[in-house]
Amino acid sequence: MNASDTRDWMRRFFAAFDREQQALTDLDRRSGDGDFGANLRFALGRARTALENTASATPGDVLDTVATAFLHTGGTSGPLFGMWFRQLAKATRAETIGVAELARGFADATATVQRLGGARPGDKTMVDAMVPASEALAGASGSLDEALDAAAAAARSGAEATADLLAKRGRASYVGEVARGVLDPGAVTVALLVEAARTR
Amino acid sequence: MNASDTRDWMRRFFAAFDREQQALTDLDRRSGDGDFGANLRFALGRARTALENTASATPGDVLDTVATAFLHTGGTSGPLFGMWFRQLAKATRAETIGVAELARGFADATATVQRLGGARPGDKTMVDAMVPASEALAGASGSLDEALDAAAAAARSGAEATADLLAKRGRASYVGEVARGVLDPGAVTVALLVEAARTR
Amino acid sequence: MTRRQFVNDPDHVVPEALEGLVLAHPGLLRLHPDPAYVTRAKPAPGKVAVVSGGGSGHEPLHTGFVGAGMLDAAVPGAVFASPTALQVAAATTAVDTGQGVLQIVKNYTGDVLNFRIAAEIATDHGTAVDQILVDDDLASERADGEGPGRRGTAAVVVVEKLCGALAEQGADLPELVRFGRALVADARSMGIALAAGAHPGDRAPAWELADDEVELGVGIHGERGIGQRAFAPAEELTAELLGRLVAALGLDRGDGVLVVVNSLGATHGLELALVHRAVHRQLAGRGIDVARSLVGPYVTSLDMAGLSITLVRADDARVALWDAPVRTPALTW
Amino acid sequence: MTRRQFVNDPDHVVPEALEGLVLAHPGLLRLHPDPAYVTRAKPAPGKVAVVSGGGSGHEPLHTGFVGAGMLDAAVPGAVFASPTALQVAAATTAVDTGQGVLQIVKNYTGDVLNFRIAAEIATDHGTAVDQILVDDDLASERADGEGPGRRGTAAVVVVEKLCGALAEQGADLPELVRFGRALVADARSMGIALAAGAHPGDRAPAWELADDEVELGVGIHGERGIGQRAFAPAEELTAELLGRLVAALGLDRGDGVLVVVNSLGATHGLELALVHRAVHRQLAGRGIDVARSLVGPYVTSLDMAGLSITLVRADDARVALWDAPVRTPALTW
Ligand SMILES: Nc1ncnc2c1ncn2[C@@H]1O[C@H](COP(=O)(O)OP(=O)(O)O)[C@@H](O)[C@H]1O
Ligand SMILES: Nc1ncnc2c1ncn2[C@@H]1O[C@H](COP(=O)(O)OP(=O)(O)O)[C@@H](O)[C@H]1O
Ligand SMILES: [Mg+2]
Ligand SMILES: [Mg+2]
Ligand SMILES: [Mg+2]
Ligand SMILES: [Mg+2]
């Protein structure tokens, strides 16, 4: 995966978010304060523009540009996704990267989000999709495509599982049982992101 | 008239005001803001206490104590009556005074009120009772008693005449025709004051 | 919605607040309780003393402007009522150190009367007194010159600051009066309200406005203004006031002004700053330079939601006096 | 009654107000528009830089406290929303002159997160950063220690003033952090509201109160408090807050305190002064000495009618730092 592949990844992610934005906002409305979609739209809009105006030599350069856009964004998801991308970028500064770099990057990035946000798996947050994706990459032995398939499936099932959880972190924790049955929008976004990494 | 006579004058004035306070307040309510009675009560209460606690050698000392009480009082009547008494006090600093001193004192005092308040006779203010009282004293040729009788009658008819006037000064000027037919409380108070000077 | 205030006995608001103010500034202020007035904690000898005062409810005016470089004494009346003549006379004679006293008086019947009387009494006591009458409020000006004329509003802060500085520099009484009167002639203000204030202890504001109206030309004593206009964005409301002020002062390209954007009580710092930006840009658009500005609550009308804008013609001497050091509870630099 | 504000586009309130603020204080402040933050016009070399920030709507906090003796930079978010991590990081690296940067952070999830991230980013850029978390609001403290803990409210002004003064005197970063954390541990606040505020552009306040109720323990972001109590004279409401604060700090006869009587927005100076008097007398009645006090709008919550009281244990060192010179738009002596 080189810089151009990474740009394609991000483009597919932007497109997937555009499709799902309304649904994500609705999820945050039912469990939080309803601004998730707007926060993400601001960040991705800024990322899109920045990528158009920035040359990037490595996947890390691309991911760092996206990180900066998120770190310019409010809410809880802005800074946490920002630090996730920023940490991933640090591990992907080679011209071409493979499963090993991605796996280390996902692991570091997820650890950073957990350290900063204090959420553990099962708390009904983005972490519930990040951790299984990271573990799938770490355990992958085949091709990049196979590894990404596994990671995408893991992220998606992690996101799906948030429906049954009771939130312990973030705004959803204020509403308690009311949000039972509602997917966590942050976790769903992680699933969209990892799914977008696949090229087939 | 010595200091003790002057105290008696003031005591009769206080008593007359006590009797008329409600009526005066009603007059100010119909033509002004309704606080005339309260302003006067504050001033006279203060004057009463001050007189009890102050020795006075001349009529002027007594009148100056009353002046100070008025000058401690709000509204328009407080400072104007205060300066009236203050000016009168300046002319009555002999141990005993007669018609001449009183006449000069009333003239100076009335001039001071006119200078400070800018009201002319006919403007429907206290001046409409002060001016005829002052003129009656100036024209008096008989005894002090006779002079005071004449002054009292002049002040009263000046006050009565304010009913037909249209106010040009003070708060009553804001309501215009509405106060036509209403006596000016300041002028009525001047009548009470001058009437209280009589000893028979 | 009912209006409430932090109050004990409504009749004791002013003396209690005076005590609380002076307790907060023991190094700056001294309270004289009866007759009530406030002086500097450290009197300044060898200069003309500057005294102002008026009704309470306009805080920080005037008590908040007592201190080096501004007032020597402030005389507070009851809420929206003049102080008595003897309060003013007592403050005036107390701060005279032999150079005389300049009284700064806002143009209201009660204030004018009581300060005039106070000046006469102080003169009788051997104090030289002269006065500056501040009448900056465009809204109460009548074309025929009749009536009580323009009221005194927020320009009084500029007059107190600049005359205070000039007195500190050793100007004598005639020079102060000349300077101050010329300054007042070059000063105009106008206010606008979004909601009336309420007297301490009162459960209702002094008057109500329709949802789509604002009150133009409000005074600072809870009086209504000269009329209503449609509520509009801040830029437009600012333009409405500025247009009148610029015309009244005959300001032209190349002129400079001192600006006060003043909260009438409940208007927030964010709003004031945003209006100040509009003032700056609109004046720049007319080629008028903002030499200095004050943005904040300086002359309030209890908890009225609203603001006033004051423009004063600036020249080098006035700007230098503006910049001179000042050390009071509400203005320090 | 409908609430209205002086606003153009509600989305532009913060940048427009920032521009208006800096235009009013060109000699003191410099605006960096994107990412937005405010620094001193004249940077101070050779000292630890002090940076704070948080949501807007609390003016004069924090931008009004940038200047000699207090903050080197302030980072404003949208109304009631944290500034972004990159805003804070940009301000932090911009003011570092090699001695490191102290960040003063009010305890809110968003602020804590964004300042922590900013600190990491600035550290990556070679800036030494450490933080003081201000958590003084008694109302949000839970006995079991669970939840997000005490919020950061008006004590932040005291922390910014004293740490600013200490930094100016040349203290290094570890000393500042030690001093600041001990100070925070000795500071408690509590607020009370008579009416909620309204967001710029909103026609209604955030919530309503019954005519005979006040809201106890309100925060500064329009949240409701911990409950209602009966409206009462100012003495009684003051006693309600003071009793809790004195107990929480374990204050005893002979102790001294720094006091802040803070308007939450629309509460008038007369009321604040009158409450300050009550605080003074009630503390005196308990044998507690008020070493210094601040009375005014310092940490507001838009145009909320209400106030907060802050007590901070005083000692000679803290009083000396309080008295040290400061020169900012909202605090100068
Ligand atoms: N402490 C936390 N750690 C990790 N993720 C969190 C945390 N708190 C919230 N989130 C994530 O943030 C998402 C909400 O983001 P957003 O709506 O931008 O923030 P806010 O709740 O501040 O409005 C949630 O769906 C959740 O996935
Ligand atoms: N300009 C003036 N000159 C003389 N007397 C005046 C003037 N204005 C008002 N008065 C007198 O003052 C009286 C009202 O006094 P008061 O109620 O104390 O004042 P206010 O109108 O300020 O409430 C009037 O009845 C009138 O006699
Ligand atoms: Mg949200
Ligand atoms: Mg949010
Ligand atoms: Mg009256
Ligand atoms: Mg009256």
PDB file of C-alpha atoms in Angstrom, chain B:
ATOM      1  CA  MET B   1     -39.960  86.937  67.191  1.00  0.00           C
ATOM      2  CA  ASN B   2     -37.120  85.153  69.004  1.00  0.00           C
ATOM      3  CA  ALA B   3     -35.660  81.642  68.740  1.00  0.00           C
ATOM      4  CA  SER B   4     -38.312  80.141  70.980  1.00  0.00           C
ATOM      5  CA  ASP B   5     -41.126  81.752  68.969  1.00  0.00           C
ATOM      6  CA  THR B   6     -39.567  80.374  65.836  1.00  0.00           C
ATOM      7  CA  ARG B   7     -39.507  76.862  67.319  1.00  0.00           C
ATOM      8  CA  ASP B   8     -43.205  77.244  68.120  1.00  0.00           C
ATOM      9  CA  TRP B   9     -43.799  78.320  64.533  1.00  0.00           C
ATOM     10  CA  MET B  10     -42.060  75.214  63.242  1.00  0.00           C
ATOM     11  CA  ARG B  11     -43.989  72.980  65.683  1.00  0.00           C
ATOM     12  CA  ARG B  12     -47.281  74.374  64.401  1.00  0.00           C
ATOM     13  CA  PHE B  13     -46.068  73.818  60.843  1.00  0.00           C
ATOM     14  CA  PHE B  14     -45.156  70.179  61.594  1.00  0.00           C
ATOM     15  CA  ALA B  15     -48.591  69.624  63.120  1.00  0.00           C
ATOM     16  CA  ALA B  16     -50.362  71.209  60.165  1.00  0.00           C
ATOM     17  CA  PHE B  17     -48.381  69.078  57.752  1.00  0.00           C
ATOM     18  CA  ASP B  18     -49.194  65.923  59.745  1.00  0.00           C
ATOM     19  CA  ARG B  19     -52.879  66.757  59.336  1.00  0.00           C
ATOM     20  CA  GLU B  20     -52.590  67.460  55.609  1.00  0.00           C
ATOM     21  CA  GLN B  21     -49.955  64.910  54.547  1.00  0.00           C
ATOM     22  CA  GLN B  22     -52.410  62.539  52.886  1.00  0.00           C
ATOM     23  CA  ALA B  23     -54.134  65.329  51.003  1.00  0.00           C
ATOM     24  CA  LEU B  24     -50.771  66.657  49.769  1.00  0.00           C
ATOM     25  CA  THR B  25     -49.714  63.220  48.584  1.00  0.00           C
ATOM     26  CA  ASP B  26     -52.967  62.912  46.692  1.00  0.00           C
ATOM     27  CA  LEU B  27     -52.366  66.252  44.987  1.00  0.00           C
ATOM     28  CA  ASP B  28     -48.895  65.120  43.874  1.00  0.00           C
ATOM     29  CA  ARG B  29     -50.363  61.818  42.729  1.00  0.00           C
ATOM     30  CA  ARG B  30     -52.778  63.643  40.459  1.00  0.00           C
ATOM     31  CA  SER B  31     -50.230  66.061  39.021  1.00  0.00           C
ATOM     32  CA  GLY B  32     -46.803  64.544  39.693  1.00  0.00           C
ATOM     33  CA  ASP B  33     -45.320  61.281  40.947  1.00  0.00           C
ATOM     34  CA  GLY B  34     -47.017  61.025  44.335  1.00  0.00           C
ATOM     35  CA  ASP B  35     -43.950  61.259  46.549  1.00  0.00           C
ATOM     36  CA  PHE B  36     -44.447  64.803  47.807  1.00  0.00           C
ATOM     37  CA  GLY B  37     -45.899  63.728  51.151  1.00  0.00           C
ATOM     38  CA  ALA B  38     -43.122  61.216  51.728  1.00  0.00           C
ATOM     39  CA  ASN B  39     -40.415  63.740  50.823  1.00  0.00           C
ATOM     40  CA  LEU B  40     -41.871  66.321  53.208  1.00  0.00           C
ATOM     41  CA  ARG B  41     -42.372  63.780  55.972  1.00  0.00           C
ATOM     42  CA  PHE B  42     -38.709  62.738  55.700  1.00  0.00           C
ATOM     43  CA  ALA B  43     -37.544  66.351  55.831  1.00  0.00           C
ATOM     44  CA  LEU B  44     -39.813  67.373  58.694  1.00  0.00           C
ATOM     45  CA  GLY B  45     -39.016  64.231  60.697  1.00  0.00           C
ATOM     46  CA  ARG B  46     -35.358  65.038  60.386  1.00  0.00           C
ATOM     47  CA  ALA B  47     -35.984  68.687  61.251  1.00  0.00           C
ATOM     48  CA  ARG B  48     -37.976  67.761  64.366  1.00  0.00           C
ATOM     49  CA  THR B  49     -35.191  65.516  65.679  1.00  0.00           C
ATOM     50  CA  ALA B  50     -32.503  68.025  64.830  1.00  0.00           C
ATOM     51  CA  LEU B  51     -34.355  70.823  66.613  1.00  0.00           C
ATOM     52  CA  GLU B  52     -34.713  68.667  69.731  1.00  0.00           C
ATOM     53  CA  ASN B  53     -30.948  68.099  69.780  1.00  0.00           C
ATOM     54  CA  THR B  54     -29.766  71.605  68.885  1.00  0.00           C
ATOM     55  CA  ALA B  55     -29.658  74.761  70.927  1.00  0.00           C
ATOM     56  CA  SER B  56     -30.463  77.901  68.940  1.00  0.00           C
ATOM     57  CA  ALA B  57     -29.842  81.501  69.920  1.00  0.00           C
ATOM     58  CA  THR B  58     -31.659  83.232  67.061  1.00  0.00           C
ATOM     59  CA  PRO B  59     -34.596  82.588  64.726  1.00  0.00           C
ATOM     60  CA  GLY B  60     -31.986  82.090  62.010  1.00  0.00           C
ATOM     61  CA  ASP B  61     -30.422  79.188  63.926  1.00  0.00           C
ATOM     62  CA  VAL B  62     -33.787  77.452  64.114  1.00  0.00           C
ATOM     63  CA  LEU B  63     -34.527  78.057  60.451  1.00  0.00           C
ATOM     64  CA  ASP B  64     -31.061  76.884  59.415  1.00  0.00           C
ATOM     65  CA  THR B  65     -31.601  73.591  61.226  1.00  0.00           C
ATOM     66  CA  VAL B  66     -34.807  73.138  59.270  1.00  0.00           C
ATOM     67  CA  ALA B  67     -32.994  74.108  56.071  1.00  0.00           C
ATOM     68  CA  THR B  68     -30.399  71.418  56.609  1.00  0.00           C
ATOM     69  CA  ALA B  69     -33.082  68.793  57.087  1.00  0.00           C
ATOM     70  CA  PHE B  70     -34.667  69.762  53.757  1.00  0.00           C
ATOM     71  CA  LEU B  71     -31.312  69.779  51.981  1.00  0.00           C
ATOM     72  CA  HIS B  72     -30.857  66.180  53.114  1.00  0.00           C
ATOM     73  CA  THR B  73     -34.071  65.322  51.282  1.00  0.00           C
ATOM     74  CA  GLY B  74     -34.692  64.110  47.737  1.00  0.00           C
ATOM     75  CA  GLY B  75     -37.259  65.222  45.181  1.00  0.00           C
ATOM     76  CA  THR B  76     -37.567  68.761  43.924  1.00  0.00           C
ATOM     77  CA  SER B  77     -39.286  70.152  46.995  1.00  0.00           C
ATOM     78  CA  GLY B  78     -36.504  69.050  49.369  1.00  0.00           C
ATOM     79  CA  PRO B  79     -33.685  71.157  47.946  1.00  0.00           C
ATOM     80  CA  LEU B  80     -35.929  74.118  47.030  1.00  0.00           C
ATOM     81  CA  PHE B  81     -37.562  74.388  50.470  1.00  0.00           C
ATOM     82  CA  GLY B  82     -34.094  73.805  51.920  1.00  0.00           C
ATOM     83  CA  MET B  83     -32.684  76.783  50.099  1.00  0.00           C
ATOM     84  CA  TRP B  84     -35.748  78.859  50.976  1.00  0.00           C
ATOM     85  CA  PHE B  85     -35.236  78.219  54.685  1.00  0.00           C
ATOM     86  CA  ARG B  86     -31.481  78.668  54.363  1.00  0.00           C
ATOM     87  CA  GLN B  87     -31.871  82.056  52.764  1.00  0.00           C
ATOM     88  CA  LEU B  88     -34.486  83.124  55.289  1.00  0.00           C
ATOM     89  CA  ALA B  89     -32.125  82.042  58.078  1.00  0.00           C
ATOM     90  CA  LYS B  90     -29.405  84.335  56.774  1.00  0.00           C
ATOM     91  CA  ALA B  91     -31.683  87.346  57.238  1.00  0.00           C
ATOM     92  CA  THR B  92     -32.860  86.389  60.719  1.00  0.00           C
ATOM     93  CA  ARG B  93     -29.651  86.041  62.728  1.00  0.00           C
ATOM     94  CA  ALA B  94     -30.626  88.681  65.300  1.00  0.00           C
ATOM     95  CA  GLU B  95     -31.836  87.594  68.745  1.00  0.00           C
ATOM     96  CA  THR B  96     -35.231  89.090  67.990  1.00  0.00           C
ATOM     97  CA  ILE B  97     -36.601  89.875  64.571  1.00  0.00           C
ATOM     98  CA  GLY B  98     -39.516  91.874  63.302  1.00  0.00           C
ATOM     99  CA  VAL B  99     -41.453  92.493  60.137  1.00  0.00           C
ATOM    100  CA  ALA B 100     -38.488  94.112  58.377  1.00  0.00           C
ATOM    101  CA  GLU B 101     -36.198  91.113  58.834  1.00  0.00           C
ATOM    102  CA  LEU B 102     -38.943  88.702  57.908  1.00  0.00           C
ATOM    103  CA  ALA B 103     -39.845  90.698  54.824  1.00  0.00           C
ATOM    104  CA  ARG B 104     -36.242  90.830  53.627  1.00  0.00           C
ATOM    105  CA  GLY B 105     -35.794  87.143  54.437  1.00  0.00           C
ATOM    106  CA  PHE B 106     -38.918  86.104  52.523  1.00  0.00           C
ATOM    107  CA  ALA B 107     -37.883  88.236  49.569  1.00  0.00           C
ATOM    108  CA  ASP B 108     -34.354  86.778  49.440  1.00  0.00           C
ATOM    109  CA  ALA B 109     -35.607  83.240  50.021  1.00  0.00           C
ATOM    110  CA  THR B 110     -38.222  83.478  47.294  1.00  0.00           C
ATOM    111  CA  ALA B 111     -35.712  84.954  44.890  1.00  0.00           C
ATOM    112  CA  THR B 112     -33.343  82.049  45.611  1.00  0.00           C
ATOM    113  CA  VAL B 113     -36.053  79.489  44.855  1.00  0.00           C
ATOM    114  CA  GLN B 114     -36.890  81.286  41.628  1.00  0.00           C
ATOM    115  CA  ARG B 115     -33.253  81.501  40.608  1.00  0.00           C
ATOM    116  CA  LEU B 116     -32.566  77.818  41.321  1.00  0.00           C
ATOM    117  CA  GLY B 117     -35.823  76.361  40.042  1.00  0.00           C
ATOM    118  CA  GLY B 118     -36.381  78.797  37.211  1.00  0.00           C
ATOM    119  CA  ALA B 119     -40.122  79.024  37.970  1.00  0.00           C
ATOM    120  CA  ARG B 120     -42.037  82.271  37.596  1.00  0.00           C
ATOM    121  CA  PRO B 121     -45.348  83.155  39.235  1.00  0.00           C
ATOM    122  CA  GLY B 122     -48.101  81.430  37.307  1.00  0.00           C
ATOM    123  CA  ASP B 123     -46.056  78.284  36.581  1.00  0.00           C
ATOM    124  CA  LYS B 124     -48.088  76.337  39.177  1.00  0.00           C
ATOM    125  CA  THR B 125     -45.351  75.768  41.754  1.00  0.00           C
ATOM    126  CA  MET B 126     -44.545  76.683  45.341  1.00  0.00           C
ATOM    127  CA  VAL B 127     -43.475  80.050  43.974  1.00  0.00           C
ATOM    128  CA  ASP B 128     -47.139  80.935  43.460  1.00  0.00           C
ATOM    129  CA  ALA B 129     -47.595  81.037  47.232  1.00  0.00           C
ATOM    130  CA  MET B 130     -44.160  82.354  48.114  1.00  0.00           C
ATOM    131  CA  VAL B 131     -44.344  85.478  45.982  1.00  0.00           C
ATOM    132  CA  PRO B 132     -47.650  86.871  47.348  1.00  0.00           C
ATOM    133  CA  ALA B 133     -46.585  86.061  50.921  1.00  0.00           C
ATOM    134  CA  SER B 134     -43.342  87.883  50.399  1.00  0.00           C
ATOM    135  CA  GLU B 135     -45.089  90.861  48.808  1.00  0.00           C
ATOM    136  CA  ALA B 136     -47.608  91.028  51.671  1.00  0.00           C
ATOM    137  CA  LEU B 137     -44.777  91.217  54.199  1.00  0.00           C
ATOM    138  CA  ALA B 138     -42.977  93.849  52.188  1.00  0.00           C
ATOM    139  CA  GLY B 139     -46.098  95.986  52.043  1.00  0.00           C
ATOM    140  CA  ALA B 140     -47.079  95.521  55.696  1.00  0.00           C
ATOM    141  CA  SER B 141     -47.025  98.592  57.883  1.00  0.00           C
ATOM    142  CA  GLY B 142     -48.628  97.420  61.142  1.00  0.00           C
ATOM    143  CA  SER B 143     -47.643  94.918  63.848  1.00  0.00           C
ATOM    144  CA  LEU B 144     -45.936  91.572  63.289  1.00  0.00           C
ATOM    145  CA  ASP B 145     -49.270  89.848  63.939  1.00  0.00           C
ATOM    146  CA  GLU B 146     -51.009  91.948  61.306  1.00  0.00           C
ATOM    147  CA  ALA B 147     -48.188  91.392  58.833  1.00  0.00           C
ATOM    148  CA  LEU B 148     -48.344  87.626  59.361  1.00  0.00           C
ATOM    149  CA  ASP B 149     -52.102  87.627  58.932  1.00  0.00           C
ATOM    150  CA  ALA B 150     -51.706  89.413  55.621  1.00  0.00           C
ATOM    151  CA  ALA B 151     -48.910  87.086  54.496  1.00  0.00           C
ATOM    152  CA  ALA B 152     -50.907  83.983  55.439  1.00  0.00           C
ATOM    153  CA  ALA B 153     -53.953  85.188  53.550  1.00  0.00           C
ATOM    154  CA  ALA B 154     -51.807  86.025  50.517  1.00  0.00           C
ATOM    155  CA  ALA B 155     -50.059  82.644  50.546  1.00  0.00           C
ATOM    156  CA  ARG B 156     -53.362  80.807  50.862  1.00  0.00           C
ATOM    157  CA  SER B 157     -55.001  82.656  48.005  1.00  0.00           C
ATOM    158  CA  GLY B 158     -51.865  82.183  45.904  1.00  0.00           C
ATOM    159  CA  ALA B 159     -52.042  78.454  46.604  1.00  0.00           C
ATOM    160  CA  GLU B 160     -55.769  78.315  45.822  1.00  0.00           C
ATOM    161  CA  ALA B 161     -55.140  80.052  42.526  1.00  0.00           C
ATOM    162  CA  THR B 162     -52.802  77.312  41.360  1.00  0.00           C
ATOM    163  CA  ALA B 163     -55.853  75.142  40.698  1.00  0.00           C
ATOM    164  CA  ASP B 164     -56.606  77.051  37.537  1.00  0.00           C
ATOM    165  CA  LEU B 165     -53.035  77.173  36.279  1.00  0.00           C
ATOM    166  CA  LEU B 166     -51.297  74.978  33.711  1.00  0.00           C
ATOM    167  CA  ALA B 167     -47.978  73.744  35.073  1.00  0.00           C
ATOM    168  CA  LYS B 168     -44.878  74.976  33.252  1.00  0.00           C
ATOM    169  CA  ARG B 169     -42.228  73.626  35.650  1.00  0.00           C
ATOM    170  CA  GLY B 170     -41.632  70.416  37.502  1.00  0.00           C
ATOM    171  CA  ARG B 171     -43.231  67.047  37.055  1.00  0.00           C
ATOM    172  CA  ALA B 172     -46.752  68.489  36.813  1.00  0.00           C
ATOM    173  CA  SER B 173     -45.733  70.054  33.507  1.00  0.00           C
ATOM    174  CA  TYR B 174     -45.519  66.550  31.995  1.00  0.00           C
ATOM    175  CA  VAL B 175     -49.234  65.891  32.483  1.00  0.00           C
ATOM    176  CA  GLY B 176     -50.452  69.244  31.127  1.00  0.00           C
ATOM    177  CA  GLU B 177     -54.223  69.760  31.088  1.00  0.00           C
ATOM    178  CA  VAL B 178     -54.800  66.680  33.233  1.00  0.00           C
ATOM    179  CA  ALA B 179     -53.649  68.599  36.329  1.00  0.00           C
ATOM    180  CA  ARG B 180     -55.891  71.560  35.600  1.00  0.00           C
ATOM    181  CA  GLY B 181     -58.127  71.995  38.665  1.00  0.00           C
ATOM    182  CA  VAL B 182     -55.601  70.335  40.990  1.00  0.00           C
ATOM    183  CA  LEU B 183     -53.889  72.497  43.610  1.00  0.00           C
ATOM    184  CA  ASP B 184     -50.094  72.470  43.568  1.00  0.00           C
ATOM    185  CA  PRO B 185     -48.940  70.632  46.715  1.00  0.00           C
ATOM    186  CA  GLY B 186     -45.817  72.758  47.036  1.00  0.00           C
ATOM    187  CA  ALA B 187     -47.870  75.945  47.057  1.00  0.00           C
ATOM    188  CA  VAL B 188     -50.328  74.501  49.574  1.00  0.00           C
ATOM    189  CA  THR B 189     -47.408  73.608  51.833  1.00  0.00           C
ATOM    190  CA  VAL B 190     -46.165  77.192  51.675  1.00  0.00           C
ATOM    191  CA  ALA B 191     -49.627  78.333  52.765  1.00  0.00           C
ATOM    192  CA  LEU B 192     -49.526  75.909  55.720  1.00  0.00           C
ATOM    193  CA  LEU B 193     -46.105  77.215  56.643  1.00  0.00           C
ATOM    194  CA  VAL B 194     -47.017  80.873  56.593  1.00  0.00           C
ATOM    195  CA  GLU B 195     -50.324  80.260  58.346  1.00  0.00           C
ATOM    196  CA  ALA B 196     -48.385  78.433  61.090  1.00  0.00           C
ATOM    197  CA  ALA B 197     -46.379  81.605  61.741  1.00  0.00           C
ATOM    198  CA  ARG B 198     -49.453  83.319  63.208  1.00  0.00           C
ATOM    199  CA  THR B 199     -49.853  83.142  66.965  1.00  0.00           C
ATOM    200  CA  ARG B 200     -53.474  84.237  67.169  1.00  0.00           C
TER     201      ARG B 200
END
